[in-house]
DNA sequence: CCAAAAGTGTTAGTGATACACCCATGT
DNA sequence: ACATGGGTGTATCACTAACACTTTTGG
């Protein structure tokens, strides 16, 4: 087996881009950064970067590192989304000294916005959150990436734990329902949401209550992750 | 904006690998090729290759081309699966003249095996089909890719048209049920499968009947793709 | 006539939806 | 007192799963 001369092949670059979602002011929102360099200088884009192959990173590790650099937060729910490879998706292709292509291994991430606010670093002037109904003009094919991610999240909220990632550790059932409503973009019947959720037996009552303006105080629950994992292992859906 | 010297970056290669599935002898099977070169010379592997950037290919187009080269067939159901990026997944990494990584943009494809048999080209000695319960020792991380693909197909058969791709254009309900059983790996109640399917109103009766050994002849149906697409657009599931 | 495979109809059980009602809190 | 929002119970409807029964074929 002979050695490979790496430079002899048509080059392809892989960037790792991340669409980080949260719920702000009762709407699904995504974190964007303002590009400091060409191409698309001054425009908004998804955070991203290269896979640090020299330091043994894979794509998921690279995404995790980028996320932490932007938010100063760890333990964010993160998942590979899709790899975008269309010719022309990145204008740098045509500036290279020979034909090349820049692939984006896109990821999506979700987090409770309370955590973001609590941590410094997110006050950098080039980072901002945008509601998905009011996105600015985006760089590259990033609006397509965001569309794909939103579809995936809307689908996955019904049978995975992504809904619980958007809510603090301790939460009330109405708060969780509100998250589901914001992600799905439609109202849910409070009674039936509650009934279904309790029947799953994945919530643990903390004994505390939360008073929010008027109305009866809502009990505060914690998620029993073990029971949720069991449910998922058995392939059961949380909601339909 | 200055030009980019493409060779200054740590190189990453992208291969496109395809797991093509069909049903053979009542079991889900995957097409493999025997590698003619190192690494893994003589071992079985998924068909794959490079994205032909010079000819404007993207990953899906490359997968489509590879599939056609191996099977001489067009119009195969094909979808991107996942991008595998773990360090060490391809031994050629460590043979390059500087640090590099070989990413696999994995795809899955499915086809009715009758079509494969009908076309020449699949009799090449280095191509063979293996039932997924009896896979040989595989090259690279290809057994992980196949596992991921099988999970995805088992999931997707319930709400997409992948089940219909595994069956000829004209088929009987018991034939279709058999396909679902083989993919899901469990038996389905014939009565209830039939009832659910007919209620969807996506089948068109051709008027023909099929006699298979003993038993009452089964009516032969065609899929009404328009109605299926409508169902999917409305987000409805075919089966639960 | 019998076995095998396809189709039909029925019933019990489960889950979704909608609604009426009760309870605790702030104004 | 009353509006607001959370919690509880129930009736209705649809869908699922299991099974008994009929029909049509080959042997």
Coordinates of C-alpha atoms (C1' of nucleotides) in Angstrom, one line a residue:
Chain A
X1 CA 0.0 0.0 0.0
X2 CA 1.6 3.2 -1.1
X3 CA 1.2 6.6 0.5
X4 CA -1.4 8.9 -0.7
X5 CA -0.5 12.4 -1.9
X6 CA -3.3 14.2 -0.4
X7 CA -2.9 17.3 -2.6
X8 CA -3.5 15.4 -5.8
X9 CA -7.2 15.1 -5.3
X10 CA -9.8 17.7 -6.0
X11 CA -10.2 19.4 -2.6
X12 CA -13.4 19.5 -0.6
X13 CA -13.7 21.4 2.6
X14 CA -16.1 20.6 5.3
X15 CA -17.5 23.2 7.6
X16 CA -19.6 22.4 10.6
X17 CA -22.5 24.8 11.0
X18 CA -24.8 24.8 14.0
X19 CA -28.4 26.1 14.2
X20 CA -29.0 26.8 17.9
X21 CA -32.6 27.2 18.9
X22 CA -34.4 28.5 21.9
X23 CA -37.7 30.0 22.7
X24 CA -37.7 33.8 23.2
X25 CA -40.9 35.9 23.8
X26 CA -43.1 32.9 23.1
X27 CA -41.5 32.1 19.8
X28 CA -38.9 29.7 18.4
X29 CA -35.7 31.7 17.8
X30 CA -32.3 30.9 16.4
X31 CA -28.8 32.2 17.3
X32 CA -26.9 34.0 14.5
X33 CA -23.6 35.7 14.2
X34 CA -22.7 38.7 12.1
X35 CA -19.9 37.8 9.7
X36 CA -16.7 39.9 10.1
X37 CA -15.2 38.8 6.8
X38 CA -16.0 38.2 3.2
X39 CA -17.9 36.5 1.8
X40 CA -21.2 37.9 3.1
X41 CA -19.3 40.4 5.3
X42 CA -21.8 42.1 7.7
X43 CA -24.5 39.6 7.0
X44 CA -25.9 37.2 9.5
X45 CA -25.0 33.5 9.4
X46 CA -25.1 30.4 11.5
X47 CA -22.1 29.9 13.7
X48 CA -19.6 27.3 12.4
X49 CA -16.1 26.4 11.7
X50 CA -13.7 23.7 10.6
X51 CA -13.2 20.3 12.1
X52 CA -9.9 20.3 13.8
X53 CA -8.5 17.1 12.3
X54 CA -5.1 17.7 13.8
X55 CA -6.6 17.4 17.2
X56 CA -8.6 14.3 16.4
X57 CA -12.0 16.1 16.3
X58 CA -15.0 14.6 14.5
X59 CA -17.9 16.7 13.2
X60 CA -19.9 16.4 16.4
X61 CA -17.0 17.4 18.6
X62 CA -16.3 20.4 16.3
X63 CA -19.9 21.5 16.6
X64 CA -19.8 21.1 20.4
X65 CA -16.6 23.3 20.6
X66 CA -18.1 26.0 18.3
X67 CA -21.2 26.1 20.4
X68 CA -19.2 26.4 23.6
X69 CA -17.1 29.2 22.1
X70 CA -20.2 31.2 21.2
X71 CA -22.3 30.6 24.3
X72 CA -19.9 29.6 27.1
X73 CA -22.3 26.8 27.8
X74 CA -21.8 23.1 28.0
X75 CA -24.3 20.2 27.9
X76 CA -26.3 21.6 25.1
X77 CA -28.5 19.1 23.2
X78 CA -26.8 18.7 19.8
X79 CA -27.4 16.4 16.8
X80 CA -26.2 16.1 13.3
X81 CA -28.9 17.4 10.8
X82 CA -27.8 17.0 7.2
X83 CA -24.8 17.6 5.0
X84 CA -25.3 20.3 2.4
X85 CA -23.2 19.8 -0.7
X86 CA -24.8 21.8 -3.6
X87 CA -22.4 23.5 -6.0
X88 CA -22.4 27.2 -5.5
X89 CA -23.6 27.1 -1.9
X90 CA -20.4 28.9 -0.8
X91 CA -18.9 31.6 -3.1
X92 CA -15.4 30.8 -1.9
X93 CA -15.5 27.7 -4.2
X94 CA -14.9 29.8 -7.2
X95 CA -12.1 31.8 -5.6
X96 CA -9.9 28.8 -4.9
X97 CA -6.8 28.1 -7.0
X98 CA -8.4 25.0 -8.4
X99 CA -11.9 23.4 -8.5
X100 CA -13.2 22.7 -5.0
X101 CA -16.4 22.4 -3.0
X102 CA -17.3 23.4 0.5
X103 CA -19.6 21.0 2.2
X104 CA -21.5 22.0 5.3
X105 CA -22.1 19.3 7.9
X106 CA -25.1 21.0 9.5
X107 CA -26.1 20.4 13.1
X108 CA -28.9 21.6 15.2
X109 CA -28.9 22.4 19.0
X110 CA -31.5 23.5 21.5
X111 CA -31.3 25.1 24.9
X112 CA -33.4 26.8 27.5
X113 CA -33.0 30.6 26.9
X114 CA -32.8 31.2 30.7
X115 CA -29.4 29.5 30.7
X116 CA -28.1 31.6 27.8
X117 CA -29.1 34.8 29.6
X118 CA -27.5 33.7 32.8
X119 CA -24.1 33.2 31.2
X120 CA -21.8 36.0 30.0
X121 CA -20.2 35.9 26.6
X122 CA -23.5 36.0 24.8
X123 CA -23.3 39.8 25.0
X124 CA -20.8 39.9 22.1
X125 CA -22.0 42.5 19.6
X126 CA -21.8 40.1 16.7
X127 CA -24.1 37.5 18.3
X128 CA -27.9 37.8 18.3
X129 CA -31.1 35.8 18.5
X130 CA -33.7 36.1 15.8
X131 CA -37.3 34.7 15.9
X132 CA -37.7 32.3 13.0
X133 CA -40.7 34.4 11.7
X134 CA -38.4 37.4 11.4
X135 CA -35.1 36.2 10.1
X136 CA -32.7 38.7 8.4
X137 CA -31.1 38.1 5.0
X138 CA -28.9 35.1 5.6
X139 CA -25.5 34.1 4.3
X140 CA -24.8 31.0 2.1
X141 CA -27.7 28.5 2.1
X142 CA -28.2 29.0 5.8
X143 CA -31.9 29.8 5.5
X144 CA -32.4 26.4 3.9
X145 CA -30.4 24.8 6.8
X146 CA -32.7 26.5 9.3
X147 CA -35.8 25.4 7.5
X148 CA -34.6 21.8 7.6
X149 CA -33.7 22.1 11.2
X150 CA -37.1 23.5 12.2
X151 CA -38.9 20.7 10.4
X152 CA -36.7 18.1 12.1
X153 CA -37.3 19.6 15.6
X154 CA -41.1 19.8 15.0
X155 CA -41.0 16.2 14.1
X156 CA -38.7 15.1 16.9
X157 CA -40.5 16.9 19.7
X158 CA -43.2 14.2 19.4
X159 CA -41.1 11.3 20.2
X160 CA -37.8 12.5 21.8
X161 CA -36.7 14.6 24.7
X162 CA -36.1 17.7 22.7
X163 CA -39.1 19.5 24.3
X164 CA -37.6 19.0 27.7
X165 CA -34.4 20.6 26.6
X166 CA -36.1 23.9 26.0
X167 CA -37.3 24.2 29.6
X168 CA -35.5 24.6 32.9
X169 CA -34.8 21.6 35.1
X170 CA -37.8 22.4 37.2
X171 CA -40.9 23.3 35.3
X172 CA -44.7 23.3 35.4
X173 CA -46.9 21.4 33.0
X174 CA -48.3 24.6 31.5
X175 CA -44.7 25.9 30.9
X176 CA -43.9 22.7 29.1
X177 CA -47.1 22.9 27.1
X178 CA -46.2 26.4 26.1
X179 CA -42.9 25.2 24.8
X180 CA -44.6 22.5 22.7
X181 CA -47.0 25.1 21.4
X182 CA -44.2 27.5 20.4
X183 CA -42.3 24.8 18.6
X184 CA -45.2 23.3 16.8
X185 CA -46.7 26.7 16.0
X186 CA -50.2 25.8 17.2
X187 CA -52.2 25.7 20.4
X188 CA -52.7 22.5 22.3
X189 CA -55.6 21.6 24.6
X190 CA -54.3 22.1 28.2
X191 CA -56.4 19.3 29.6
X192 CA -55.4 16.7 27.1
X193 CA -51.7 17.7 27.1
X194 CA -51.7 17.3 30.9
X195 CA -53.5 13.9 30.8
X196 CA -51.2 12.4 28.2
X197 CA -48.0 13.7 29.9
X198 CA -49.0 12.3 33.3
X199 CA -49.9 9.0 31.9
X200 CA -46.4 8.6 30.6
X201 CA -45.2 8.6 34.2
X202 CA -41.9 10.4 33.3
X203 CA -42.5 13.4 35.7
X204 CA -41.4 13.6 39.3
X205 CA -43.4 16.0 41.5
X206 CA -41.0 18.3 43.5
X207 CA -43.8 19.3 45.9
X208 CA -43.1 22.9 45.1
X209 CA -45.7 25.2 43.5
X210 CA -45.4 28.1 41.1
X211 CA -47.7 31.1 41.2
X212 CA -47.7 33.0 37.9
X213 CA -49.9 36.0 38.2
X214 CA -53.5 34.9 38.7
X215 CA -54.8 31.4 38.8
X216 CA -54.2 28.3 40.8
X217 CA -50.5 27.6 41.5
X218 CA -49.1 24.9 39.2
X219 CA -47.1 22.0 40.7
X220 CA -43.4 22.0 39.8
X221 CA -42.1 18.9 38.2
X222 CA -38.7 17.4 37.3
X223 CA -38.1 15.1 34.4
X224 CA -37.3 11.5 35.3
X225 CA -34.7 10.9 32.6
X226 CA -34.4 7.2 33.2
X227 CA -38.1 6.5 32.6
X228 CA -38.0 8.7 29.5
X229 CA -35.0 6.7 28.2
X230 CA -36.9 3.5 28.8
X231 CA -39.9 4.7 26.9
X232 CA -37.7 5.7 24.0
X233 CA -35.9 2.4 24.0
X234 CA -39.3 0.6 23.7
X235 CA -40.0 2.8 20.7
X236 CA -43.0 4.4 22.2
X237 CA -44.0 7.9 21.1
X238 CA -44.6 10.6 23.6
X239 CA -47.3 12.4 21.7
X240 CA -49.1 12.2 18.5
Chain B
X1 CA -11.1 39.2 -1.1
X2 CA -8.0 37.3 -1.8
X3 CA -7.8 33.9 -3.3
X4 CA -7.6 30.9 -1.1
X5 CA -4.7 28.5 -1.4
X6 CA -6.6 25.3 -1.1
X7 CA -3.6 23.2 -0.2
X8 CA -2.9 25.2 3.0
X9 CA -5.7 23.7 4.9
X10 CA -5.7 20.3 6.6
X11 CA -7.3 18.1 4.0
X12 CA -10.6 16.2 4.4
X13 CA -11.9 13.9 1.9
X14 CA -15.5 13.0 1.4
X15 CA -16.5 9.7 0.1
X16 CA -20.1 8.9 -0.8
X17 CA -21.2 5.5 0.3
X18 CA -24.5 3.8 -0.5
X19 CA -26.4 1.1 1.3
X20 CA -28.8 -0.4 -1.3
X21 CA -31.5 -2.6 0.2
X22 CA -33.9 -5.0 -1.3
X23 CA -35.8 -8.1 -0.1
X24 CA -34.4 -11.5 -1.1
X25 CA -35.9 -14.8 0.0
X26 CA -38.2 -13.1 2.5
X27 CA -35.4 -11.1 4.2
X28 CA -34.0 -7.6 4.0
X29 CA -30.7 -7.7 2.1
X30 CA -28.0 -5.2 1.2
X31 CA -25.8 -5.0 -1.8
X32 CA -22.0 -5.2 -1.2
X33 CA -18.9 -5.1 -3.4
X34 CA -15.7 -6.9 -2.8
X35 CA -12.8 -4.5 -2.5
X36 CA -10.1 -5.0 -5.2
X37 CA -7.6 -2.7 -3.5
X38 CA -6.1 -2.0 -0.1
X39 CA -7.2 -1.2 2.5
X40 CA -9.5 -4.1 3.2
X41 CA -8.6 -5.8 0.0
X42 CA -10.8 -8.8 -0.6
X43 CA -13.3 -7.7 2.1
X44 CA -16.8 -6.7 1.4
X45 CA -17.8 -3.0 1.5
X46 CA -20.6 -0.7 0.6
X47 CA -20.3 0.7 -2.9
X48 CA -19.1 4.3 -3.0
X49 CA -16.8 6.8 -4.5
X50 CA -15.9 10.4 -4.7
X51 CA -18.0 13.4 -5.5
X52 CA -17.0 14.6 -8.9
X53 CA -16.6 18.2 -8.0
X54 CA -15.0 19.1 -11.4
X55 CA -18.3 18.0 -13.1
X56 CA -20.5 19.9 -10.6
X57 CA -21.8 16.9 -8.8
X58 CA -23.2 17.2 -5.3
X59 CA -23.3 14.2 -2.9
X60 CA -26.7 13.0 -4.0
X61 CA -25.7 13.1 -7.6
X62 CA -22.5 11.2 -6.9
X63 CA -24.5 8.5 -5.0
X64 CA -26.9 8.3 -7.9
X65 CA -24.1 7.8 -10.4
X66 CA -22.4 5.2 -8.3
X67 CA -25.7 3.3 -7.9
X68 CA -26.2 3.3 -11.6
X69 CA -22.7 2.1 -12.3
X70 CA -23.2 -0.9 -10.0
X71 CA -26.7 -1.8 -10.9
X72 CA -27.4 -0.4 -14.4
X73 CA -30.6 0.9 -12.9
X74 CA -32.1 4.3 -12.8
X75 CA -34.9 5.8 -10.7
X76 CA -33.8 4.1 -7.5
X77 CA -35.2 5.6 -4.2
X78 CA -32.2 7.3 -2.7
X79 CA -31.7 9.5 0.3
X80 CA -28.9 10.9 2.4
X81 CA -28.5 9.0 5.7
X82 CA -25.8 10.5 7.9
X83 CA -22.2 11.7 7.6
X84 CA -19.7 9.6 9.4
X85 CA -16.6 11.5 10.6
X86 CA -14.9 9.6 13.4
X87 CA -11.2 9.6 13.5
X88 CA -9.8 6.2 12.4
X89 CA -12.8 5.2 10.4
X90 CA -10.7 4.9 7.3
X91 CA -7.1 3.6 7.6
X92 CA -5.9 5.7 4.7
X93 CA -6.0 8.7 7.0
X94 CA -2.7 7.6 8.6
X95 CA -1.1 6.9 5.3
X96 CA -1.4 10.4 3.9
X97 CA 1.6 12.8 3.7
X98 CA 0.0 15.0 6.4
X99 CA -2.9 14.8 8.8
X100 CA -6.2 14.2 7.1
X101 CA -9.7 12.7 7.6
X102 CA -12.0 10.8 5.3
X103 CA -15.6 11.6 5.9
X104 CA -18.3 9.3 4.5
X105 CA -21.6 11.0 3.4
X106 CA -23.6 7.8 3.7
X107 CA -26.8 7.3 1.7
X108 CA -29.4 4.6 1.6
X109 CA -31.3 3.3 -1.4
X110 CA -34.1 0.7 -1.8
X111 CA -35.3 -1.2 -4.8
X112 CA -37.5 -4.1 -5.8
X113 CA -35.1 -7.1 -6.3
X114 CA -37.1 -8.2 -9.4
X115 CA -35.7 -5.2 -11.2
X116 CA -32.2 -6.0 -10.2
X117 CA -32.4 -9.5 -11.5
X118 CA -33.9 -8.4 -14.8
X119 CA -31.0 -6.1 -15.6
X120 CA -27.5 -7.3 -16.6
X121 CA -24.4 -5.9 -15.0
X122 CA -25.3 -7.2 -11.6
X123 CA -23.6 -10.5 -12.4
X124 CA -20.2 -9.0 -11.8
X125 CA -18.2 -11.3 -9.6
X126 CA -17.4 -8.6 -7.1
X127 CA -21.0 -7.6 -6.4
X128 CA -23.3 -9.7 -4.2
X129 CA -26.3 -9.4 -2.0
X130 CA -26.2 -10.3 1.7
X131 CA -29.1 -10.8 4.1
X132 CA -28.7 -8.4 7.0
X133 CA -28.9 -11.3 9.4
X134 CA -25.8 -12.9 7.7
X135 CA -23.4 -10.1 6.9
X136 CA -19.8 -10.9 6.2
X137 CA -17.0 -9.1 8.0
X138 CA -17.2 -5.6 6.6
X139 CA -14.7 -2.9 5.7
X140 CA -14.3 0.5 7.4
X141 CA -17.3 1.4 9.6
X142 CA -19.7 0.0 7.1
X143 CA -21.5 -2.3 9.5
X144 CA -22.4 0.8 11.6
X145 CA -23.6 2.5 8.4
X146 CA -25.8 -0.4 7.6
X147 CA -27.2 -0.5 11.1
X148 CA -28.1 3.2 10.9
X149 CA -29.7 2.7 7.6
X150 CA -31.8 -0.3 8.7
X151 CA -33.1 1.7 11.7
X152 CA -34.0 4.6 9.4
X153 CA -35.8 2.4 7.0
X154 CA -37.8 0.6 9.7
X155 CA -38.9 4.0 10.9
X156 CA -39.6 5.5 7.6
X157 CA -41.7 2.7 6.2
X158 CA -44.5 3.8 8.6
X159 CA -44.9 7.3 7.2
X160 CA -43.3 7.4 3.7
X161 CA -43.4 5.6 0.4
X162 CA -40.3 3.4 1.1
X163 CA -42.5 0.3 1.4
X164 CA -43.9 0.7 -2.1
X165 CA -40.4 1.0 -3.5
X166 CA -39.6 -2.6 -2.5
X167 CA -42.5 -4.0 -4.6
X168 CA -43.2 -4.1 -8.3
X169 CA -45.5 -1.4 -9.9
X170 CA -48.4 -3.9 -9.7
X171 CA -48.7 -5.8 -6.5
X172 CA -51.2 -7.5 -4.3
X173 CA -52.0 -6.4 -0.7
X174 CA -50.5 -9.6 0.7
X175 CA -47.3 -9.0 -1.3
X176 CA -47.0 -5.5 0.2
X177 CA -47.7 -6.8 3.6
X178 CA -45.0 -9.4 3.2
X179 CA -42.6 -6.5 2.4
X180 CA -43.6 -4.6 5.5
X181 CA -43.2 -7.8 7.6
X182 CA -39.7 -8.4 6.2
X183 CA -38.6 -4.8 6.8
X184 CA -40.0 -4.6 10.3
X185 CA -38.9 -8.1 11.2
X186 CA -42.3 -9.1 12.6
X187 CA -45.6 -10.5 11.5
X188 CA -48.5 -8.2 10.8
X189 CA -52.2 -9.1 11.1
X190 CA -53.4 -9.6 7.4
X191 CA -56.9 -8.4 8.2
X192 CA -55.9 -5.2 9.9
X193 CA -53.1 -4.4 7.4
X194 CA -55.6 -4.7 4.6
X195 CA -58.2 -2.6 6.3
X196 CA -55.9 0.3 7.2
X197 CA -54.3 0.3 3.7
X198 CA -57.6 0.4 1.9
X199 CA -58.9 3.2 4.1
X200 CA -56.0 5.4 3.0
X201 CA -57.4 5.3 -0.5
X202 CA -54.0 5.3 -2.2
X203 CA -54.5 2.1 -4.1
X204 CA -55.9 1.7 -7.6
X205 CA -57.5 -1.6 -8.5
X206 CA -56.2 -2.8 -11.9
X207 CA -59.0 -5.4 -12.2
X208 CA -56.4 -8.2 -12.5
X209 CA -56.1 -11.0 -10.1
X210 CA -53.1 -13.0 -9.0
X211 CA -53.2 -16.7 -8.2
X212 CA -50.3 -17.8 -6.1
X213 CA -50.5 -21.6 -5.4
X214 CA -53.6 -22.2 -3.4
X215 CA -56.0 -19.8 -2.0
X216 CA -58.4 -17.2 -3.3
X217 CA -56.8 -15.0 -6.0
X218 CA -55.7 -11.6 -4.7
X219 CA -56.6 -8.4 -6.6
X220 CA -53.7 -6.6 -8.2
X221 CA -53.3 -2.9 -7.3
X222 CA -51.3 0.0 -8.4
X223 CA -50.1 2.8 -6.2
X224 CA -51.8 6.2 -6.7
X225 CA -48.7 8.3 -6.1
X226 CA -50.6 11.6 -6.2
X227 CA -52.9 10.6 -3.4
X228 CA -49.9 9.3 -1.4
X229 CA -48.1 12.6 -1.9
X230 CA -51.2 14.5 -0.7
X231 CA -51.3 12.3 2.5
X232 CA -47.6 13.0 3.2
X233 CA -48.0 16.7 2.6
X234 CA -50.7 16.8 5.2
X235 CA -48.3 15.1 7.6
X236 CA -50.5 12.0 8.0
X237 CA -48.9 8.7 8.9
X238 CA -49.6 5.6 6.8
X239 CA -49.4 3.2 9.7
X240 CA -48.7 3.2 13.4
Chain C
dC1 C1' -64.0 -32.7 0.1
dC2 C1' -60.2 -30.5 2.4
dA3 C1' -56.4 -27.2 3.1
dA4 C1' -54.7 -22.8 2.1
dA5 C1' -54.9 -18.1 1.3
dA6 C1' -57.8 -14.0 0.6
dG7 C1' -61.5 -11.1 2.0
dT8 C1' -65.5 -9.5 5.3
dG9 C1' -67.6 -8.3 9.6
dT10 C1' -67.9 -7.9 14.6
dT11 C1' -66.4 -6.8 19.1
dA12 C1' -63.6 -5.2 22.9
dG13 C1' -60.2 -2.2 24.2
dT14 C1' -57.4 1.9 23.8
dG15 C1' -56.5 6.6 22.9
dA16 C1' -57.9 11.4 21.2
dT17 C1' -60.9 15.3 21.6
dA18 C1' -64.0 18.3 23.5
dC19 C1' -66.4 20.0 27.2
dA20 C1' -68.4 20.9 31.8
dC21 C1' -67.0 21.6 36.2
dC22 C1' -64.1 22.5 40.5
dC23 C1' -60.1 24.9 42.9
dA24 C1' -56.8 28.5 44.2
dT25 C1' -55.1 33.0 43.4
dG26 C1' -54.7 38.3 42.4
dT27 C1' -57.3 42.3 41.7
Chain D
dA1 C1' -67.0 39.0 44.0
dC2 C1' -65.0 37.9 39.9
dA3 C1' -61.8 37.0 36.3
dT4 C1' -57.9 34.1 35.4
dG5 C1' -55.6 30.0 34.9
dG6 C1' -54.6 25.2 36.7
dG7 C1' -56.7 20.6 37.8
dT8 C1' -60.4 16.8 37.4
dG9 C1' -63.8 13.9 35.4
dT10 C1' -66.6 12.4 31.6
dA11 C1' -68.9 11.5 27.2
dT12 C1' -68.0 10.9 22.4
dC13 C1' -65.6 9.4 18.6
dA14 C1' -62.0 7.1 16.0
dC15 C1' -58.8 3.7 15.5
dT16 C1' -56.5 -0.8 16.8
dA17 C1' -56.2 -5.7 17.7
dA18 C1' -58.1 -10.0 17.8
dC19 C1' -61.1 -13.4 16.1
dA20 C1' -64.9 -15.8 13.9
dC21 C1' -66.7 -16.4 9.4
dT22 C1' -67.1 -16.6 4.2
dT23 C1' -65.1 -17.1 -0.5
dT24 C1' -62.2 -19.0 -4.0
dT25 C1' -58.7 -21.6 -5.5
dG26 C1' -55.4 -26.2 -5.9
dG27 C1' -54.9 -30.9 -4.7

